[in-house]
CSV table of C-alpha atoms in Angstrom, one decimal:
chain,number,residue,atom,x,y,z
A,3,MET,CA,0.0,0.0,0.0
A,4,ALA,CA,1.3,3.5,-0.9
A,5,SER,CA,2.1,5.8,1.9
A,6,LEU,CA,0.0,8.8,2.9
A,7,ASN,CA,2.6,10.2,5.4
A,8,GLY,CA,2.1,13.9,5.8
A,9,LYS,CA,-1.4,13.9,4.2
A,10,SER,CA,-4.6,14.9,5.9
A,11,ILE,CA,-8.0,13.5,5.0
A,12,LEU,CA,-11.4,14.5,6.2
A,13,ILE,CA,-14.4,12.2,6.5
A,14,LEU,CA,-17.7,14.1,6.5
A,15,ALA,CA,-20.7,12.3,8.0
A,16,THR,CA,-23.7,12.5,10.3
A,17,HIS,CA,-26.0,10.0,12.0
A,18,GLY,CA,-27.0,7.1,9.8
A,19,PHE,CA,-23.7,6.7,7.9
A,20,GLU,CA,-23.2,3.1,6.6
A,21,GLN,CA,-20.9,1.6,9.3
A,22,SER,CA,-18.3,0.0,7.0
A,23,GLU,CA,-18.2,2.9,4.6
A,24,LEU,CA,-16.9,5.2,7.4
A,25,GLU,CA,-14.9,2.7,9.4
A,26,VAL,CA,-13.0,1.0,6.6
A,27,PRO,CA,-11.7,4.1,5.0
A,28,LEU,CA,-10.9,5.6,8.4
A,29,ALA,CA,-8.8,2.6,9.4
A,30,LYS,CA,-7.1,2.0,6.0
A,31,LEU,CA,-6.2,5.6,5.4
A,32,LYS,CA,-4.7,5.9,8.9
A,33,GLU,CA,-2.9,2.6,8.2
A,34,ALA,CA,-1.4,4.2,5.1
A,35,GLY,CA,-0.1,7.1,7.3
A,36,ALA,CA,-2.7,9.8,6.8
A,37,THR,CA,-4.0,12.0,9.6
A,38,VAL,CA,-7.8,11.4,9.3
A,39,HIS,CA,-10.5,13.5,11.0
A,40,VAL,CA,-14.2,12.8,11.2
A,41,ALA,CA,-16.2,16.0,10.9
A,42,SER,CA,-20.0,16.4,11.4
A,43,PRO,CA,-22.6,19.0,12.0
A,44,GLU,CA,-23.0,17.2,15.3
A,45,SER,CA,-20.5,17.1,18.1
A,46,GLY,CA,-19.4,14.3,20.4
A,47,GLU,CA,-20.4,11.1,18.5
A,48,ILE,CA,-22.4,10.1,15.5
A,49,LYS,CA,-24.2,6.7,15.2
A,50,GLY,CA,-23.8,4.5,12.2
A,51,TRP,CA,-26.2,2.2,10.5
A,52,ASP,CA,-25.0,-1.4,10.2
A,53,LYS,CA,-26.9,-3.2,7.5
A,54,LYS,CA,-30.4,-3.4,9.0
A,55,ASP,CA,-30.1,-1.6,12.4
A,56,TRP,CA,-28.3,1.1,14.3
A,57,GLY,CA,-24.6,0.3,14.6
A,58,LYS,CA,-21.7,1.7,16.7
A,59,ALA,CA,-21.0,5.4,17.4
A,60,VAL,CA,-17.9,7.1,16.0
A,61,ARG,CA,-16.2,10.0,17.7
A,62,VAL,CA,-16.4,13.3,15.9
A,63,ASP,CA,-13.0,15.1,15.8
A,64,LYS,CA,-14.2,18.4,14.4
A,65,SER,CA,-17.4,20.3,13.9
A,66,LEU,CA,-18.5,21.2,10.4
A,67,ASP,CA,-18.3,24.9,11.5
A,68,GLU,CA,-14.5,24.6,12.3
A,69,THR,CA,-13.6,22.6,9.2
A,70,ARG,CA,-11.9,24.1,6.1
A,71,ALA,CA,-11.0,22.4,2.9
A,72,ASP,CA,-7.6,24.1,2.7
A,73,ALA,CA,-6.5,22.0,5.8
A,74,TYR,CA,-6.9,18.7,4.0
A,75,ASP,CA,-5.8,16.8,0.9
A,76,ALA,CA,-9.1,14.9,0.4
A,77,ILE,CA,-12.7,14.5,1.6
A,78,VAL,CA,-14.4,11.1,1.9
A,79,LEU,CA,-18.2,10.9,1.9
A,80,PRO,CA,-19.6,7.7,3.3
A,81,GLY,CA,-23.0,6.5,2.2
A,82,GLY,CA,-25.9,4.8,3.8
A,83,GLN,CA,-29.3,6.4,2.9
A,84,MET,CA,-29.8,8.7,5.9
A,85,ASN,CA,-26.3,10.2,6.1
A,86,PRO,CA,-26.0,11.8,2.6
A,87,ASP,CA,-29.7,12.6,2.5
A,88,THR,CA,-29.4,14.6,5.7
A,89,LEU,CA,-26.1,16.3,4.7
A,90,ARG,CA,-27.4,17.3,1.3
A,91,GLY,CA,-29.9,19.6,3.1
A,92,ASN,CA,-27.0,21.3,5.0
A,93,ASP,CA,-25.7,24.4,3.2
A,94,LYS,CA,-22.3,24.3,5.1
A,95,ALA,CA,-21.7,20.7,4.1
A,96,ILE,CA,-22.4,21.4,0.5
A,97,ALA,CA,-20.2,24.5,0.6
A,98,LEU,CA,-17.4,22.4,2.1
A,99,ILE,CA,-17.6,19.8,-0.6
A,100,LYS,CA,-17.6,22.5,-3.3
A,101,ASP,CA,-14.5,24.0,-1.7
A,102,PHE,CA,-12.6,20.7,-1.9
A,103,PHE,CA,-13.6,20.3,-5.5
A,104,ALA,CA,-12.7,23.9,-6.4
A,105,GLN,CA,-9.2,23.5,-4.8
A,106,GLY,CA,-8.5,20.5,-7.0
A,107,LYS,CA,-8.5,18.1,-4.1
A,108,VAL,CA,-9.8,14.5,-4.0
A,109,VAL,CA,-13.5,14.2,-3.5
A,110,ALA,CA,-14.5,10.5,-2.8
A,111,ALA,CA,-18.1,9.3,-2.4
A,112,VAL,CA,-19.5,5.8,-1.9
A,113,CYS,CA,-22.9,4.2,-2.1
A,114,HIS,CA,-25.6,6.9,-1.7
A,115,ALA,CA,-23.0,9.7,-1.0
A,116,PRO,CA,-22.9,10.7,-4.7
A,117,TRP,CA,-26.2,12.5,-3.9
A,118,LEU,CA,-23.9,15.1,-2.4
A,119,LEU,CA,-22.1,15.4,-5.7
A,120,VAL,CA,-25.5,16.1,-7.3
A,121,ASP,CA,-26.4,18.8,-4.8
A,122,SER,CA,-22.9,20.4,-4.9
A,123,GLY,CA,-23.0,20.6,-8.8
A,124,ILE,CA,-20.0,18.2,-9.2
A,125,ALA,CA,-21.9,15.4,-10.9
A,126,LYS,CA,-22.7,17.2,-14.1
A,127,GLY,CA,-20.5,16.0,-17.0
A,128,ARG,CA,-18.5,13.6,-14.8
A,129,ARG,CA,-18.1,9.8,-15.0
A,130,LEU,CA,-19.5,8.4,-11.7
A,131,THR,CA,-20.9,5.3,-10.1
A,132,SER,CA,-23.1,4.9,-7.1
A,133,TYR,CA,-25.5,2.5,-5.4
A,134,LYS,CA,-27.8,1.2,-8.1
A,135,THR,CA,-31.0,2.9,-6.7
A,136,ILE,CA,-29.6,6.4,-7.2
A,137,LYS,CA,-28.3,5.8,-10.7
A,138,GLN,CA,-31.2,7.8,-12.3
A,139,ASP,CA,-30.6,10.7,-9.9
A,140,LEU,CA,-27.0,10.9,-11.2
A,141,VAL,CA,-28.0,10.6,-14.8
A,142,ASN,CA,-30.7,13.3,-14.3
A,143,ALA,CA,-27.9,15.5,-12.9
A,144,GLY,CA,-25.9,15.1,-16.1
A,145,ALA,CA,-23.4,12.4,-14.9
A,146,GLN,CA,-22.2,9.6,-17.1
A,147,TRP,CA,-23.1,6.6,-14.8
A,148,GLU,CA,-21.0,3.4,-14.9
A,149,ASP,CA,-21.6,0.1,-13.1
A,150,SER,CA,-18.0,-0.4,-11.9
A,151,GLU,CA,-16.5,-1.0,-8.5
A,152,VAL,CA,-14.6,2.3,-8.6
A,153,VAL,CA,-14.8,5.2,-11.1
A,154,THR,CA,-12.4,8.1,-11.1
A,155,ASP,CA,-12.8,11.4,-13.0
A,156,LYS,CA,-10.1,13.9,-12.4
A,157,GLY,CA,-9.8,13.2,-8.6
A,158,VAL,CA,-13.5,12.6,-8.1
A,159,VAL,CA,-13.7,8.9,-6.8
A,160,THR,CA,-16.9,7.0,-6.6
A,161,SER,CA,-17.9,3.4,-5.7
A,162,ARG,CA,-21.1,1.5,-5.5
A,163,ASN,CA,-21.3,-0.3,-2.1
A,164,PRO,CA,-19.4,-1.8,0.8
A,165,GLY,CA,-18.2,-4.6,-1.4
A,166,ASP,CA,-16.2,-2.0,-3.4
A,167,LEU,CA,-14.4,-0.6,-0.3
A,168,PRO,CA,-10.9,-2.1,-1.0
A,169,ALA,CA,-10.9,-0.6,-4.5
A,170,PHE,CA,-12.4,2.6,-3.3
A,171,VAL,CA,-9.7,3.1,-0.6
A,172,ALA,CA,-6.9,2.1,-2.9
A,173,LYS,CA,-8.0,4.7,-5.5
A,174,ILE,CA,-8.3,7.4,-2.9
A,175,ILE,CA,-4.7,6.7,-1.8
A,176,GLU,CA,-3.6,6.8,-5.5
A,177,GLU,CA,-5.4,10.0,-6.2
A,178,VAL,CA,-4.2,11.8,-3.1
A,179,ASN,CA,-0.6,10.9,-4.0
A,180,GLU,CA,-1.1,12.4,-7.5
A,181,GLY,CA,-1.8,15.7,-5.8
A,182,ARG,CA,-4.2,18.5,-7.0
A,183,HIS,CA,-6.3,17.8,-10.0
A,184,ASP,CA,-7.0,20.4,-12.7
A,185,ARG,CA,-10.6,20.5,-13.5
A,186,ARG,CA,-12.8,22.3,-16.0
A,187,ALA,CA,-16.4,23.1,-15.4
A,188,ALA,CA,-18.7,20.7,-17.1
C-alpha cells in the first residue's frame, strides 16, 4: 500500500452513515499514514447504520463549523441512505464539498453519497458510479453513470457499495498521492 505520510483526510458524516463505509476508509487511510479526522454538523459522537439496524457510534473530531478544505488533501463521503440525505440539506456541508472540488482536491463518495455530488454541482459531466438505486438521480444531474467498483474522473472517486471498499480506498490513496487535479467546469 502506498504511503500517505504527511497527508490529511477529512471524512464528513452524520447520524445514519453506513458503518463499514466510514470505518473501513478511516482505518485503512490511517494505516497508510494519513491524519484522518471525522467532521460532522453534530459534536461528540455520530451513530452508524449497520446493514439493518443502528450500529456503533464514531467519535467526531471536528465540527463542520470549524472545518476548512484548505487544511486537508481529500474529503471522503460515506454512504448509507440517511447520512447523505441529511447532509445534502446542510448548506455548510455542500459548501465544504464544493471547496474541496474547487481547490482540485480529491472528493470521494461511496454508495448513496454521490447524492452530495449532485447537490454540490459536481456530478454534471463527470463519470461516476453509485448504489444502483440512485443511478437515475446521477443521470438526471448530467453524470455519465457506470456500473464499476470504482470510477475516477479527475480526482472525483466514486464506488457502489461496501463490497467495493478495497478498490475505493486504494483509488483514494492513489489520487491523493497524485496531488491536486486540474478540473474544468462541465
